Short mmCIF file of C-alpha atoms in Angstrom, two decimals:
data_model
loop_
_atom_site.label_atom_id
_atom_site.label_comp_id
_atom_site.label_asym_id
_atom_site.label_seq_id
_atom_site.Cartn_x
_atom_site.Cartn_y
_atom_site.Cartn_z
CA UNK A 1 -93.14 79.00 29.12
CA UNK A 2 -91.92 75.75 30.16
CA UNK A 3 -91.89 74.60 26.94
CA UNK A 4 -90.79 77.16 24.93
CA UNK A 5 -87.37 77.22 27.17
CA UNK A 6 -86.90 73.87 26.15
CA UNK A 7 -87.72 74.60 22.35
CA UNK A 8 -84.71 77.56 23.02
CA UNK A 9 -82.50 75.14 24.53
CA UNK A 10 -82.66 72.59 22.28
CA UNK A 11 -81.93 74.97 19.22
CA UNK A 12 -79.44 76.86 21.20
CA UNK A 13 -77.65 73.17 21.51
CA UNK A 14 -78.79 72.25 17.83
CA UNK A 15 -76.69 75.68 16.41
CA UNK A 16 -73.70 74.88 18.98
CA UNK A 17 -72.76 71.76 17.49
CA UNK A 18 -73.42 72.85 14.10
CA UNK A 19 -70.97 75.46 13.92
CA UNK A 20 -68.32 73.66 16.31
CA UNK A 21 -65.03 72.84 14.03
CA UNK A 22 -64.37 69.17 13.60
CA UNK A 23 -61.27 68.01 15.41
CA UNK A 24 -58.91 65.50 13.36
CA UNK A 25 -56.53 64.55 16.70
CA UNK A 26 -57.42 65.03 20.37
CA UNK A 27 -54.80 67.79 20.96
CA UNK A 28 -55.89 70.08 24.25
CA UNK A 29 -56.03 74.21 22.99
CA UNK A 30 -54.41 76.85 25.29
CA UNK A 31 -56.27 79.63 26.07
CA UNK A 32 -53.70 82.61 26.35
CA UNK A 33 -55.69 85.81 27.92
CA UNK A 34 -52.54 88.40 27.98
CA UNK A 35 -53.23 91.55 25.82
CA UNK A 36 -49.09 91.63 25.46
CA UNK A 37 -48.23 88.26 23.46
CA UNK A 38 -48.79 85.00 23.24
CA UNK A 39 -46.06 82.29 22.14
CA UNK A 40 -45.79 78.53 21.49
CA UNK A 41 -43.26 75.70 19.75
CA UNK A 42 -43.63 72.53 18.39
CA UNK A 43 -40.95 70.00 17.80
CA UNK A 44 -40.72 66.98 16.07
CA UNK A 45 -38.06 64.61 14.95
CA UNK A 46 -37.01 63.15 11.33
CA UNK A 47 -36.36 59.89 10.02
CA UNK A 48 -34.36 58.42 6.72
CA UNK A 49 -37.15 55.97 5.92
CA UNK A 50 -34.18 53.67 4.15
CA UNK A 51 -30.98 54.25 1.53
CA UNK A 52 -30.77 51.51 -1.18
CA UNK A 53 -27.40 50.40 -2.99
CA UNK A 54 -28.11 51.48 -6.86
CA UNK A 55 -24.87 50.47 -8.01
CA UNK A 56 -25.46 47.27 -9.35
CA UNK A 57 -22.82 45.00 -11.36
CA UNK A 58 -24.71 42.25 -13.05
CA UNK A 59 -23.73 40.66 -16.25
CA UNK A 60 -24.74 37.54 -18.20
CA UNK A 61 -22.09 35.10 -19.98
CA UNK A 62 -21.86 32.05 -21.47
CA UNK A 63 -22.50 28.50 -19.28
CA UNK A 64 -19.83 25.77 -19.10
CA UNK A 65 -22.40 23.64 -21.88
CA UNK A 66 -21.25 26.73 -24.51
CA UNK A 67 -17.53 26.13 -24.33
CA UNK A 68 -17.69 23.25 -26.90
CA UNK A 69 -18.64 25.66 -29.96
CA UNK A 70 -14.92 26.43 -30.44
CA UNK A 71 -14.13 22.92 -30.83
CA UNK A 72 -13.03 22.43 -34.37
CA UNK A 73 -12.08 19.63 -37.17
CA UNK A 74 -9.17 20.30 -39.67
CA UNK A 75 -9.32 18.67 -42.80
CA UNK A 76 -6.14 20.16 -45.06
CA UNK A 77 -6.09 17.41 -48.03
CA UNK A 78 -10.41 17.40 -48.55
CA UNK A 79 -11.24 14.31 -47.12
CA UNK A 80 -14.46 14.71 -45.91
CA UNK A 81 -15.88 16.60 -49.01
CA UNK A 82 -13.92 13.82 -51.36
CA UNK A 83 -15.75 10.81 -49.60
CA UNK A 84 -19.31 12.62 -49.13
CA UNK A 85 -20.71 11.00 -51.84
CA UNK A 86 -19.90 7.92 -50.49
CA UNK A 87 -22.53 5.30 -48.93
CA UNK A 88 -19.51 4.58 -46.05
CA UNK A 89 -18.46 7.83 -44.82
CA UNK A 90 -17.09 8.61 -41.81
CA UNK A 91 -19.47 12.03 -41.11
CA UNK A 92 -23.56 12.19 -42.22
CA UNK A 93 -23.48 15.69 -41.32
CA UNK A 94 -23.54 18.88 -43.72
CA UNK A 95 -19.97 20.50 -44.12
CA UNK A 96 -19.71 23.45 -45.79
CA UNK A 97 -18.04 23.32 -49.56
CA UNK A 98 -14.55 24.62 -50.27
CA UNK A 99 -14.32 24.90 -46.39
CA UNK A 100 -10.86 23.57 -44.70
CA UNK A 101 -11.45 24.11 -41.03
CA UNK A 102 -15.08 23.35 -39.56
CA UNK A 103 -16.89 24.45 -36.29
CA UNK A 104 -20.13 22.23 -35.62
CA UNK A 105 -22.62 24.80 -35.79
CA UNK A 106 -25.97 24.14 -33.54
CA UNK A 107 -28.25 22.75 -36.37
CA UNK A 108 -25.83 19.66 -36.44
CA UNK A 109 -23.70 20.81 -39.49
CA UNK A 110 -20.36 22.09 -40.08
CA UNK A 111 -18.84 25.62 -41.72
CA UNK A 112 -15.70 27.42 -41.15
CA UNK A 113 -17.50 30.00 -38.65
CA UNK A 114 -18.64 28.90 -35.54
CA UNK A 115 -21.83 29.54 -33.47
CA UNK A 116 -21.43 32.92 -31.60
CA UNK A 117 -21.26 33.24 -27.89
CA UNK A 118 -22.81 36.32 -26.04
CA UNK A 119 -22.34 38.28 -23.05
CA UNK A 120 -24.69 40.63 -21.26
CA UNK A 121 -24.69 43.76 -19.14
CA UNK A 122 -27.52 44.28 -17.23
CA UNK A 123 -25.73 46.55 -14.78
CA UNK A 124 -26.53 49.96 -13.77
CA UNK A 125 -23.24 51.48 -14.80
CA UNK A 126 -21.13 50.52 -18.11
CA UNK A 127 -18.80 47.68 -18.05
CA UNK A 128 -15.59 46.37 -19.85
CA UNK A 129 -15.82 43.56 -21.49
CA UNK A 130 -12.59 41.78 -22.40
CA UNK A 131 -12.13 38.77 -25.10
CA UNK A 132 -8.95 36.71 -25.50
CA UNK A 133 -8.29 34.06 -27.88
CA UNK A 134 -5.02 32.50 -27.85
CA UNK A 135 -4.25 29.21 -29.85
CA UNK A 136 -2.11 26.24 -28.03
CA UNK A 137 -0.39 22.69 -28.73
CA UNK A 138 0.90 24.57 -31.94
CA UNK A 139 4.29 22.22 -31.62
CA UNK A 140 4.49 18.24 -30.93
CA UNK A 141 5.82 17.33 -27.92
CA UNK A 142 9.31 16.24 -27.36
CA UNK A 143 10.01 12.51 -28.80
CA UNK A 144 6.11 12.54 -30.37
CA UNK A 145 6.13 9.75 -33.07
CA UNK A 146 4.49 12.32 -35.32
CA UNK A 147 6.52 15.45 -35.19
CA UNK A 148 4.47 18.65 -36.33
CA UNK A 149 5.29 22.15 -36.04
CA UNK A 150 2.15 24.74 -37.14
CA UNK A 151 2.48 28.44 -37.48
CA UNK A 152 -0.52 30.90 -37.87
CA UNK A 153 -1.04 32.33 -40.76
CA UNK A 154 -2.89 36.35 -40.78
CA UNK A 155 -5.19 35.45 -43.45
CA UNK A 156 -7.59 32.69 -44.58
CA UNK A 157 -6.38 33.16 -47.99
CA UNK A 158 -3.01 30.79 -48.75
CA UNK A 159 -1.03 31.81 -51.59
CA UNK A 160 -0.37 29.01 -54.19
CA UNK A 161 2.86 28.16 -53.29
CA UNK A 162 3.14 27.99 -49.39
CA UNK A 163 3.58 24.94 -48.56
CA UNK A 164 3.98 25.56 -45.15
CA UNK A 165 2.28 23.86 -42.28
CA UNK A 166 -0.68 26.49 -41.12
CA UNK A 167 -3.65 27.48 -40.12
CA UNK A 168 -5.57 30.35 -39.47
CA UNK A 169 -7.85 31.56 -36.88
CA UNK A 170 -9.91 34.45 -36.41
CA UNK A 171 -11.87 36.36 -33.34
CA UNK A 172 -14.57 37.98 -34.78
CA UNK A 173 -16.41 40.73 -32.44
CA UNK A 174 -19.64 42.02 -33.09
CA UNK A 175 -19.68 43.08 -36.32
CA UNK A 176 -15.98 43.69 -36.58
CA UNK A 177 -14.04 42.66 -38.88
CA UNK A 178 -12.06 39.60 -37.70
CA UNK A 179 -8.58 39.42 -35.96
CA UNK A 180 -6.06 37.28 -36.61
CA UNK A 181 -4.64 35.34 -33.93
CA UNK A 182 -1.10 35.03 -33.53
CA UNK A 183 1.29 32.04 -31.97
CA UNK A 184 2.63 34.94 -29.28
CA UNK A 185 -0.28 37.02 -28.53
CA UNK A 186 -3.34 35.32 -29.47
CA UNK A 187 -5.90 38.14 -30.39
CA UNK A 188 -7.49 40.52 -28.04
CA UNK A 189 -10.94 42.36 -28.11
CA UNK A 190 -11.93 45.09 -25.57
CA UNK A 191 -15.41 47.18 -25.69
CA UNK A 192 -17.85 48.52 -23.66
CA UNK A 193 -21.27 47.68 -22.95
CA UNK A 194 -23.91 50.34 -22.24
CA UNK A 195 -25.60 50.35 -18.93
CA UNK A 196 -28.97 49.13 -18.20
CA UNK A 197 -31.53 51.41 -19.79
CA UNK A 198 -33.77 53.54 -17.70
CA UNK A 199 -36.76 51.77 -16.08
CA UNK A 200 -34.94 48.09 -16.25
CA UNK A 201 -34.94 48.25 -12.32
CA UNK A 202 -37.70 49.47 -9.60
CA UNK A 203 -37.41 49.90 -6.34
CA UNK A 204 -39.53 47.41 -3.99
CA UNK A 205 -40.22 47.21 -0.36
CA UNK A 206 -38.83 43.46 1.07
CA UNK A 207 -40.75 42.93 3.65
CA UNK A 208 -39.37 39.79 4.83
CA UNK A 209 -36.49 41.36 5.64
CA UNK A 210 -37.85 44.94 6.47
CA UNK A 211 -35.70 46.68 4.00
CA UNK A 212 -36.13 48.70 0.22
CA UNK A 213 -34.29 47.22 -2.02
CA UNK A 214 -33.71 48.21 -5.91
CA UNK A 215 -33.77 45.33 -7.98
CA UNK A 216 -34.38 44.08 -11.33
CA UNK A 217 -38.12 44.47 -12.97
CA UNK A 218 -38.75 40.98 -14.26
CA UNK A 219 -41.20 42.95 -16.96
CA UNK A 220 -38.30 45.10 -18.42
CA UNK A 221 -37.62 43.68 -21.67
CA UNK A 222 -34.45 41.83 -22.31
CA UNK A 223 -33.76 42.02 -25.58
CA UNK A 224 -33.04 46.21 -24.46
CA UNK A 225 -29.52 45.08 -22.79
CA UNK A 226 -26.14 46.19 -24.31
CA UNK A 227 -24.70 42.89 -25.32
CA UNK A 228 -21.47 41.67 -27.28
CA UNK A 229 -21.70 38.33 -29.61
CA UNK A 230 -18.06 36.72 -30.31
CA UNK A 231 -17.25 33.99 -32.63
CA UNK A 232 -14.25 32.29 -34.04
CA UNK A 233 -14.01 31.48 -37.87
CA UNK A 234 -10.83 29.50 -39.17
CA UNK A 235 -9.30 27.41 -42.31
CA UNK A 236 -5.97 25.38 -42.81
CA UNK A 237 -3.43 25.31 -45.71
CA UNK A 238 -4.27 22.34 -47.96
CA UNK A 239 -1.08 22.89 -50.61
CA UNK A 240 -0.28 19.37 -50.78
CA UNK A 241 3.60 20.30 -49.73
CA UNK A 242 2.19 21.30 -46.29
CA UNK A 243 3.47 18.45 -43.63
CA UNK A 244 0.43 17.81 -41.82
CA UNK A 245 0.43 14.64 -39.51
CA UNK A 246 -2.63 12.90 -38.05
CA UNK A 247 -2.02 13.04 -34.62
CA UNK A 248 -1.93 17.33 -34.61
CA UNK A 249 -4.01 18.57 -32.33
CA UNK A 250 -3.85 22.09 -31.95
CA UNK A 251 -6.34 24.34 -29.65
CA UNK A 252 -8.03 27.41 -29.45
CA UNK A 253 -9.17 29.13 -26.45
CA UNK A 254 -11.28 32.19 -25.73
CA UNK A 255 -11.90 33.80 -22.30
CA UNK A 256 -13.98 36.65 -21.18
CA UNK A 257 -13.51 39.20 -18.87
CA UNK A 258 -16.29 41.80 -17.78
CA UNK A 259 -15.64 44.68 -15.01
CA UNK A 260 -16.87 47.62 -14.21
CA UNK A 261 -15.90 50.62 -16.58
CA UNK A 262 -12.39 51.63 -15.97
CA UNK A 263 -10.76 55.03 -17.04
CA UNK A 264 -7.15 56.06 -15.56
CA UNK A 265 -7.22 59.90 -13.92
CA UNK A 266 -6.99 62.68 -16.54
CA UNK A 267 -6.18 66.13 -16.76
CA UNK A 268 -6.44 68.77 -20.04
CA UNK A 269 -3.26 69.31 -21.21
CA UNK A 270 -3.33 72.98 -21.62
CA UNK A 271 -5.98 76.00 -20.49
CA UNK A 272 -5.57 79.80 -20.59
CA UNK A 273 -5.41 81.99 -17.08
CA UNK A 274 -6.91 85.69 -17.69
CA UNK A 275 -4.90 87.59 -14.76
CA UNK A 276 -6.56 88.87 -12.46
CA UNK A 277 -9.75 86.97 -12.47
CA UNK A 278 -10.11 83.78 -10.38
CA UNK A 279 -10.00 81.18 -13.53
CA UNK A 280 -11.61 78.09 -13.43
CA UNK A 281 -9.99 74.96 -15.46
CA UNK A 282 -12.27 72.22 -16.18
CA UNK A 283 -11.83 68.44 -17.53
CA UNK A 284 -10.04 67.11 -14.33
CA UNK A 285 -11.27 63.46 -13.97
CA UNK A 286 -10.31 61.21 -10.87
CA UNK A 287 -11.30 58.29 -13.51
CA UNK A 288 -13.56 55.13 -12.85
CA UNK A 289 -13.59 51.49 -12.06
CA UNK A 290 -10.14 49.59 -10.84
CA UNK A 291 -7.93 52.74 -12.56
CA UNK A 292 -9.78 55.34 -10.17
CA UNK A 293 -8.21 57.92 -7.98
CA UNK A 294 -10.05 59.20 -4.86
CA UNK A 295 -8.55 62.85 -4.51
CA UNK A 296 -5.92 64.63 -6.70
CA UNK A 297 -3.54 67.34 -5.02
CA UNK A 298 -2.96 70.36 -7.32
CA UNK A 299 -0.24 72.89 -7.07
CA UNK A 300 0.84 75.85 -9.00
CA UNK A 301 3.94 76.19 -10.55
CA UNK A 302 6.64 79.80 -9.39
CA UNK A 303 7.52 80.10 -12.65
CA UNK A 304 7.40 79.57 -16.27
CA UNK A 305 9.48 75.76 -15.44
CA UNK A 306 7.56 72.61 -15.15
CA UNK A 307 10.36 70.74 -13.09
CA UNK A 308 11.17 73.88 -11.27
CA UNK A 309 9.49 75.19 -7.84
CA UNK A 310 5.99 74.83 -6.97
CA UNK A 311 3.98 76.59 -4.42
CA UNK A 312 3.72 75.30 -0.92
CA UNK A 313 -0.29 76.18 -1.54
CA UNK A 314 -2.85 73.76 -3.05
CA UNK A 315 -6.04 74.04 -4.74
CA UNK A 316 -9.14 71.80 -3.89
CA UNK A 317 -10.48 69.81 -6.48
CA UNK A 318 -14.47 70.87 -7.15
CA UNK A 319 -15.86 68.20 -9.05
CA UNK A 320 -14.11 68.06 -12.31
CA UNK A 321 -12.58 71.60 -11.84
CA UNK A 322 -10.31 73.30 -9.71
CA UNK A 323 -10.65 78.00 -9.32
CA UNK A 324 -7.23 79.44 -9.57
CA UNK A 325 -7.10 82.91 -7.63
CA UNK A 326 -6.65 85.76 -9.67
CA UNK A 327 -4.27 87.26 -7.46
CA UNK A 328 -1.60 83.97 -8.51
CA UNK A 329 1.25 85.20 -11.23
CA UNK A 330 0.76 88.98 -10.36
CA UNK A 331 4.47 89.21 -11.69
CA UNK A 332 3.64 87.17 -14.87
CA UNK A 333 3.35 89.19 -18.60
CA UNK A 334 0.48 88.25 -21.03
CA UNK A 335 1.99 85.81 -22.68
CA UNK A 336 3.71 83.72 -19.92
CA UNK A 337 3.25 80.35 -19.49
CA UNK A 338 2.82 78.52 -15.80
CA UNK A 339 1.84 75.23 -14.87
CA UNK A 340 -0.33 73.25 -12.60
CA UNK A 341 0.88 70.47 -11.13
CA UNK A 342 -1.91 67.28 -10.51
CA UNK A 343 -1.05 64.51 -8.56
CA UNK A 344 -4.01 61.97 -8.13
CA UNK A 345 -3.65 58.89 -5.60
CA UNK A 346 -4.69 56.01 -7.90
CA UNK A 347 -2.23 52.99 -7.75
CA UNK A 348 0.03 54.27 -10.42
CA UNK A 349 0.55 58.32 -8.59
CA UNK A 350 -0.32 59.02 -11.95
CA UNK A 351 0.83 62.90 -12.23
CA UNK A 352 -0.85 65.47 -15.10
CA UNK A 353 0.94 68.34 -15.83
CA UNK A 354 -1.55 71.67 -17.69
CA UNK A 355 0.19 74.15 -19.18
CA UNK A 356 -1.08 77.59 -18.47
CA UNK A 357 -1.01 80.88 -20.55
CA UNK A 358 -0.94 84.11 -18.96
CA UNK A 359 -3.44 85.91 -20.92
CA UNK A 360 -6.27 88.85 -20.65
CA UNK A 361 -8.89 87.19 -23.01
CA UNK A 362 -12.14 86.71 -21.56
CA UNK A 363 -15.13 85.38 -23.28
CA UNK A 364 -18.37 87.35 -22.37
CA UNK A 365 -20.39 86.02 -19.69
CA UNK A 366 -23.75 86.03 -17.47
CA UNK A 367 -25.38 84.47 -14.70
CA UNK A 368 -26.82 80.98 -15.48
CA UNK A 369 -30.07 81.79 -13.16
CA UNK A 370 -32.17 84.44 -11.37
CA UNK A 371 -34.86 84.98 -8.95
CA UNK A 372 -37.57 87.74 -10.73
CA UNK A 373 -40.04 88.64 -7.82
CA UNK A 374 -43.47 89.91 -9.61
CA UNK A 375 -44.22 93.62 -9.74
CA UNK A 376 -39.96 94.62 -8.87
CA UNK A 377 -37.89 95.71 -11.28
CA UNK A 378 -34.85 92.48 -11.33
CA UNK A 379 -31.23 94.00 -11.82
CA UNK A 380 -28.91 91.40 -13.29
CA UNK A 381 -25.74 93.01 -12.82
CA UNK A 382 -22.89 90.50 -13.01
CA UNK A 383 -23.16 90.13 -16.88
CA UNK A 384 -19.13 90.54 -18.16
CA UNK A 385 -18.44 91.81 -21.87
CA UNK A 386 -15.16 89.98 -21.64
CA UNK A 387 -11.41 91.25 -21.84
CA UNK A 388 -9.29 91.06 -24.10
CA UNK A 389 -9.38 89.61 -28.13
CA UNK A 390 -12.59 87.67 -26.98
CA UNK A 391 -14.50 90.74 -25.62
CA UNK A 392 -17.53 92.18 -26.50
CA UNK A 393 -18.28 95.79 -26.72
CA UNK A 394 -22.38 95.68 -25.34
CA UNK A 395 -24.71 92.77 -25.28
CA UNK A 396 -28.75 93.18 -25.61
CA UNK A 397 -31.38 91.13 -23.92
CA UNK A 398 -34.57 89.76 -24.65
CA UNK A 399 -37.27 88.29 -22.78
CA UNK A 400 -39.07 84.56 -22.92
CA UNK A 401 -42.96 84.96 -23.62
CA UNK A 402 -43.26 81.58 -22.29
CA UNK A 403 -41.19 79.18 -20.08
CA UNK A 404 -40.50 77.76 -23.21
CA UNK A 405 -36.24 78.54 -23.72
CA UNK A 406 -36.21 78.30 -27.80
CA UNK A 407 -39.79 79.59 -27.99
CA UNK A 408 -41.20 83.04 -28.68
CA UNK A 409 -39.76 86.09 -27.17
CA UNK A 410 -40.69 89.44 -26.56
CA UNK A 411 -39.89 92.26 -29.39
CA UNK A 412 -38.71 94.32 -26.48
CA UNK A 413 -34.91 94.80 -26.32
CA UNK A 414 -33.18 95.61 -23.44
CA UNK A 415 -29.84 97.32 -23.08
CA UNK A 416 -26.62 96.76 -20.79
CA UNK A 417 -26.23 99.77 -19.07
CA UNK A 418 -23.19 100.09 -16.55
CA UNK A 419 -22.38 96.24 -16.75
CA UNK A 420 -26.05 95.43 -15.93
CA UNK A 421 -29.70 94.92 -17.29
CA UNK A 422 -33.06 95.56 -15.84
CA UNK A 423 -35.89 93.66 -16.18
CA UNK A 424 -39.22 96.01 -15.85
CA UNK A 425 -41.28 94.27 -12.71
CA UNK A 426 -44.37 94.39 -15.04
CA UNK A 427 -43.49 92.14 -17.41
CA UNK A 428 -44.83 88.25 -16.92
CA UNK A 429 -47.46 89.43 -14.88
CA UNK A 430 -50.10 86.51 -15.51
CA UNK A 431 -47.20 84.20 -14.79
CA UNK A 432 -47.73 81.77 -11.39
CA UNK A 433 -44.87 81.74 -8.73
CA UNK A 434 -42.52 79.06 -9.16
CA UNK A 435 -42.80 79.66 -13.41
CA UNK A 436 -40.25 80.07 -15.40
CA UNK A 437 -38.72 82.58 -17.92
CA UNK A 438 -35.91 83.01 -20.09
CA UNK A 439 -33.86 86.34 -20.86
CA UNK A 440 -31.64 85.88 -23.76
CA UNK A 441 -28.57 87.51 -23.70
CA UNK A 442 -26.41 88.21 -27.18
CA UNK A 443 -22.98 89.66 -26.95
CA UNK A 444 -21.98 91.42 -29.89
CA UNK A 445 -18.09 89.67 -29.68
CA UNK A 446 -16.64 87.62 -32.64
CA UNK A 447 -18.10 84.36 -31.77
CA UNK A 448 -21.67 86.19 -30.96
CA UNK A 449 -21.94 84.77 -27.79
CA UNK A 450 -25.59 83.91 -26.37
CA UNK A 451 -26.32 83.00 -22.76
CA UNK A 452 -29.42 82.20 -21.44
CA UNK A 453 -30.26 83.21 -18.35
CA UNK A 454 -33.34 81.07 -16.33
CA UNK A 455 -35.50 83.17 -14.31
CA UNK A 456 -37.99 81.90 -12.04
CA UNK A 457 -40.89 83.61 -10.71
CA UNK A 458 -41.22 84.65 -7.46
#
């Protein structure tokens, strides 16, 4: 007996901890014995595990060793190109033929265009660049043994018989064509560079200082920045009338400016208001960069004047768009005009004015999204044939076989019935929770208007 309480024992022990649940944390149970109820909480608090900066302005331009390439020789009566030939010559270097004005280029030689400068943006947002090229020490100076007085001419081409004292110089952009600079305003460039393409920065973890940071992957590949290449090309007037003088020296200067993307605050200039209906206007832009507002107060005109009264009530700005009850104007005819009135804070107050047209036309209209729960017929009821010249007269549905939107769809049609459609709850029935499906909706109005709405599973 003895030892067949100890076999017992032993297995009784063996099955025990075989079917005992492995614990993962030493967290004590609570036994609760009441046949009533039986409650508990937990509570735990959050943390932001970091926020990193991801607007980044970083650009690339030229070094100090670059700003010789615009240095340049004039040579109006041929002198270089009349003594190449010669065994003493003052250059050894290749100058282009039938060239008057010469940049030295970077193999060593000479032509009328010089070597092109770059700039780069390898920011996350788009950026300005500006390029100015103005040309100095046109004039001699006041009691100059040599007096010399050069204009600028808007061409490289000089017509036979000007014998006047010029040259001309040109910025070229790009692939632009190039600009002629002038004595007053030089010549002026502005474009914008793209921002850096997706995946040309990562986010690391900087552990020397204990922070994420978002920074620039050394892998990307460069050659994928938005960059602008600028050059200067030039020639001089070699009629032999011109009055050149040795000592001329005139200059030519280009300068670069790159800032973030600026666009002054903006407003549409006109919209329609269907009366009645809250009316949304859209297109309202606080702008960007140095030119950008921060908030824009917008008021609604009494009546049909723009300079006249406005009411004491404003409208928030929602984004880009501001609602305009449909209770405003309850006096006004179809055909009225009112105005809103939008006053952003940027440095200049600059003030938009939108002219408004009292009108009934409303283009048809449905929900952008839905919830369809499995197995229950889905009601989409705020679908809108429209008012007015824009309206429809009924609209038909169809349904997505896939969550593909421009896919297949169903041959099933469904029907607005009292300004709403029902989708059958057994439709889409191998479809997981969290899918999605599409019901197209076509309006039968001039412009055949299509919405589709996204459904998702549920």
């Amino acid at each position: 007996m003895k030892k067949k309480l100890i076999a017992v024992t032993a297995l009784a022990m063996s099955c025990a901890m075989l079917f005992t649940p492995v614990s993962h944390a030493a967290v004590a149970d609570t036994t609760a014995d009441s046949e009533d109820a039986a409650q508990g909480s937990a509570s735990g608090s959050g943390e932001v595990e970091g926020i990193i900066n991801k607007d980044i302005f970083k650009v690339v331009m030229p070094t100090d060793a670059d700003t010789t390439n615009f240095a340049f020789i004039l040579d109006p009566q041929g002198l270089i190109k009349a003594t190449s030939g010669d065994a003493d010559k003052k250059h050894t270097e290749s100058f282009e033929a039938n060239a008057s004005l010469f940049f030295k280029n970077s193999d060593g030689n000479y032509s009328h265009v010089s070597d092109p400068l770059s700039v780069t943006n390898k920011s996350t947002g788009i950026v300005d660049v500006t390029l100015t090229a103005t040309a100095g020490d046109l004039t001699s100076a006041d009691g100059a043994a040599e007096a010399y007085n050069i204009s600028l001419a808007d061409s490289s081409t000089f017509a036979e018989n000007d014998s006047s004292t010029s040259m001309y110089l040109g910025l070229i952009a790009g692939d632009d064509d190039p600009i002629a600079l002038t004595a007053k305003d030089g010549a002026t460039v502005t474009k914008t560079l793209d921002a850096a393409p997706e995946g040309a920065y990562k986010t690391v973890y900087d552990t020397a200082n204990s922070k994420y940071d978002y920074v620039l992957d050394s892998a990307f590949d460069a050659s994928k920045f938005s960059a602008l290449t600028f050059k200067m090309e030039g020639a001089c007037n070699t009629n032999t009338e011109a009055k050149w003088v040795e000592s001329a020296a005139p200059a030519v200067e280009v300068a670069w400016t790159l800032e973030k993307h600026k666009v002054a605050p903006s407003a549409p200039e006109a919209a329609s208001f269907v009366k009645g209906k809250d009316t949304t206007i859209s297109g309202i832009s606080l702008g960007s960069g140095s030119l950008a507002a921060t908030k824009a107060t917008i008021t609604m005109s009494r009546t049909n004047s723009k300079t006249g009264e406005y009411l004491t009530t404003t409208l928030p700005l929602n984004g880009n768009s501001v609602t305009i009850p449909g209770t405003t104007w309850g006096g006004a005819a179809i055909g009225d005009t009112r105005f809103l009135k939008v006053v952003f804070n940027d440095t200049k107050k600059t003030t938009k004015y939108i002219t408004l047209t009292i009108t009934n036309d409303q283009a048809p209209s449905a929900p952008e999204t839905a919830t369809f729960t499995k197995g229950t017929d889905l009601v989409i009821s705020d679908i809108s044939l429209g008012a007015g010249s824009l309206a429809a007269t009924t609209a038909t549905a169809t349904m997505s076989r896939t969550n593909n939107k421009s896919g297949e769809y169903l041959t099933t049609t469904l029907t607005l019935t009292d300004g709403a459609i029902t989708v059958p709850g057994t439709n889409w029935g191998g479809a997981s929770v969290g899918d999605k499906r599409y019901l197209k909706v076509v309006f039968d109005d001039t412009a055949n208007t299509t919405v589709y709405i996204e459904l998702t599973i549920a």
